[in-house]
Coordinates of C-alpha atoms in Angstrom, one line a residue:
X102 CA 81.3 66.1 113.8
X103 CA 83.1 69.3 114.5
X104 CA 81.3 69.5 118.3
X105 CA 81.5 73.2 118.1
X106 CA 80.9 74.9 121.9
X107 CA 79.5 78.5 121.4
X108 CA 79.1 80.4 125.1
X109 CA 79.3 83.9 126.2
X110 CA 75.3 84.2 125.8
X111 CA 73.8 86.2 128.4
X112 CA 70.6 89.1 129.9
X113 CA 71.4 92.7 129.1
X114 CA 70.0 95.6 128.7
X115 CA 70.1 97.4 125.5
X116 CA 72.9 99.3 124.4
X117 CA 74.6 96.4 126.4
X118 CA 77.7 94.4 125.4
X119 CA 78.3 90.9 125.2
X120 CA 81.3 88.8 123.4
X121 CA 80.5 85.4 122.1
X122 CA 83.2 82.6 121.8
X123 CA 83.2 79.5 120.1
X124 CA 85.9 76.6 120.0
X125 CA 86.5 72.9 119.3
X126 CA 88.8 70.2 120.2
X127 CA 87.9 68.4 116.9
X128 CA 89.7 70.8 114.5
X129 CA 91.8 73.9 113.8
X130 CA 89.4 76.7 113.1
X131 CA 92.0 77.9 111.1
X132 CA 91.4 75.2 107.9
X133 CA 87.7 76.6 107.5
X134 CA 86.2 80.6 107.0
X135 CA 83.9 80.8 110.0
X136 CA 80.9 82.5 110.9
X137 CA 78.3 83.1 113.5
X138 CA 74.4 82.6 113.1
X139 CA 71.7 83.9 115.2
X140 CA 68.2 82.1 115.0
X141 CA 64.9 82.9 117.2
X142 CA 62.2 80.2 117.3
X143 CA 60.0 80.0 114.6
X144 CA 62.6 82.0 112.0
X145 CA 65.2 80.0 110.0
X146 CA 68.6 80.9 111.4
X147 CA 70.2 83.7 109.6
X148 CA 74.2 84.2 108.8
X149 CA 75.0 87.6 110.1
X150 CA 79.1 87.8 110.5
X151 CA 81.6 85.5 108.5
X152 CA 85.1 85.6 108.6
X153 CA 87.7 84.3 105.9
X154 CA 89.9 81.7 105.9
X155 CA 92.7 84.0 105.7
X156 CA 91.4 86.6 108.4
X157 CA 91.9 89.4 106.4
X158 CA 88.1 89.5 105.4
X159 CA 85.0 90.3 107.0
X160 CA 81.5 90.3 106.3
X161 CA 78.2 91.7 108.3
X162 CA 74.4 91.7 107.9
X163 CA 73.4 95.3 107.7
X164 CA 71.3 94.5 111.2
X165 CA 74.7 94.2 113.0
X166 CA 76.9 96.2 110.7
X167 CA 79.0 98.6 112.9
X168 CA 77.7 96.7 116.2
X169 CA 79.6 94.0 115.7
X170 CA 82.8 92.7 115.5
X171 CA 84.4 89.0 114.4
X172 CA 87.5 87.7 114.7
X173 CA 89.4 84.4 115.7
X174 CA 92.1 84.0 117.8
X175 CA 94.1 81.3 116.3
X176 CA 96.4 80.6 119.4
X177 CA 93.8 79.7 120.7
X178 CA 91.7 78.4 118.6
X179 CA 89.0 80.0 119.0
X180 CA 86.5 82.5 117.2
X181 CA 84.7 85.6 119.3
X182 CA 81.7 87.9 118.2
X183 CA 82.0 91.1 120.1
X184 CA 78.6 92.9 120.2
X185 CA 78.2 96.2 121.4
X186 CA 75.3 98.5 121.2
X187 CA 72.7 95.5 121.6
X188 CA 69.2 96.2 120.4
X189 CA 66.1 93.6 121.3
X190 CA 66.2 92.3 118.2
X191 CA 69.3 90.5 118.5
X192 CA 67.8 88.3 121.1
X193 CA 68.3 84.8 119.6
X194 CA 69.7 81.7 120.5
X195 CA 73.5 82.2 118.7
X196 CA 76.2 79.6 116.7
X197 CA 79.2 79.3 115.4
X198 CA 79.9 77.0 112.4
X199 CA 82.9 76.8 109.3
X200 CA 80.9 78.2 106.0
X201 CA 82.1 77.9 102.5
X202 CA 80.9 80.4 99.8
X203 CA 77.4 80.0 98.6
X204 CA 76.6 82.5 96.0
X205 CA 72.5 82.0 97.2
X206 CA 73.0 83.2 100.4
X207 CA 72.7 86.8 101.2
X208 CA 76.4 87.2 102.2
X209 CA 77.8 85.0 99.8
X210 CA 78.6 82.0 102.8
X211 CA 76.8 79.5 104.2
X212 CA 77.4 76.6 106.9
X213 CA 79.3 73.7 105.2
X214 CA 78.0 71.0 107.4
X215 CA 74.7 70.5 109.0
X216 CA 76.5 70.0 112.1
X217 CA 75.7 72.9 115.0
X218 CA 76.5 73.2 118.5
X219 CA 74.3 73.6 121.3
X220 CA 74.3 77.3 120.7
X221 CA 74.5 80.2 123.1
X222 CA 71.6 82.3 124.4
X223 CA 71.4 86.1 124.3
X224 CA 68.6 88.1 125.8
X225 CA 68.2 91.9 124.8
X226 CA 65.6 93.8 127.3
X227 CA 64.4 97.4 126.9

């Protein structure tokens, strides 16, 4: 198991910002593309941001597209989802996880393990 530790969740109020981090002592995050997933109860989580292996490549769901902004820190080890502009929809409970390509999903990646952290919380208000 990867133990992936997403945080950064929060309460704000829309047009807010929040930046998400994820990290784990288990592995480099470099060795895998990487992306964040967002899931409210009673939906199946949804892949909205993915990174490449290489860094050079990024990919959004049109719902965040232009709010949001991936990117891994590799010194560090860790990966961040910057989120400006929030909107109530993006309430949902947030993850990180390393995704390989998938040519059924609807941004050509999905998670490569079924192996996700405790998640982070974000809450949008009006």
């Amino acid at each position: 198991q990867m133990q992936l530790m997403e945080s950064g969740g929060g309460s704000v109020q829309e047009g807010g910002s929040l930046r998400l981090s994820c990290t784990t002592s288990r592995t480099q995050l470099d060795d895998f593309a990487l992306g964040w997933f967002r899931q409210v109860p009673g939906k199946e989580r949804e892949g909205i941001s993915f990174l490449s292996r290489s860094g050079r490549n990024t990919y959004y769901a049109d719902s965040v597209k232009g709010r949001f902004t991936i990117s891994r820190d590799s010194a560090k080890n860790m990966l961040y989802l910057q989120m400006d502009n929030l909107k109530p929809e993006d309430t949902a409970m947030y993850y990180c996880a390393p995704v390989g390509s998938d040519p059924n999903a609807e941004l050509g990646f999905s998670a490569l393990f079924n192996d996700w952290g405790q998640g982070t919380q974000v809450t949008v208000s009006s």
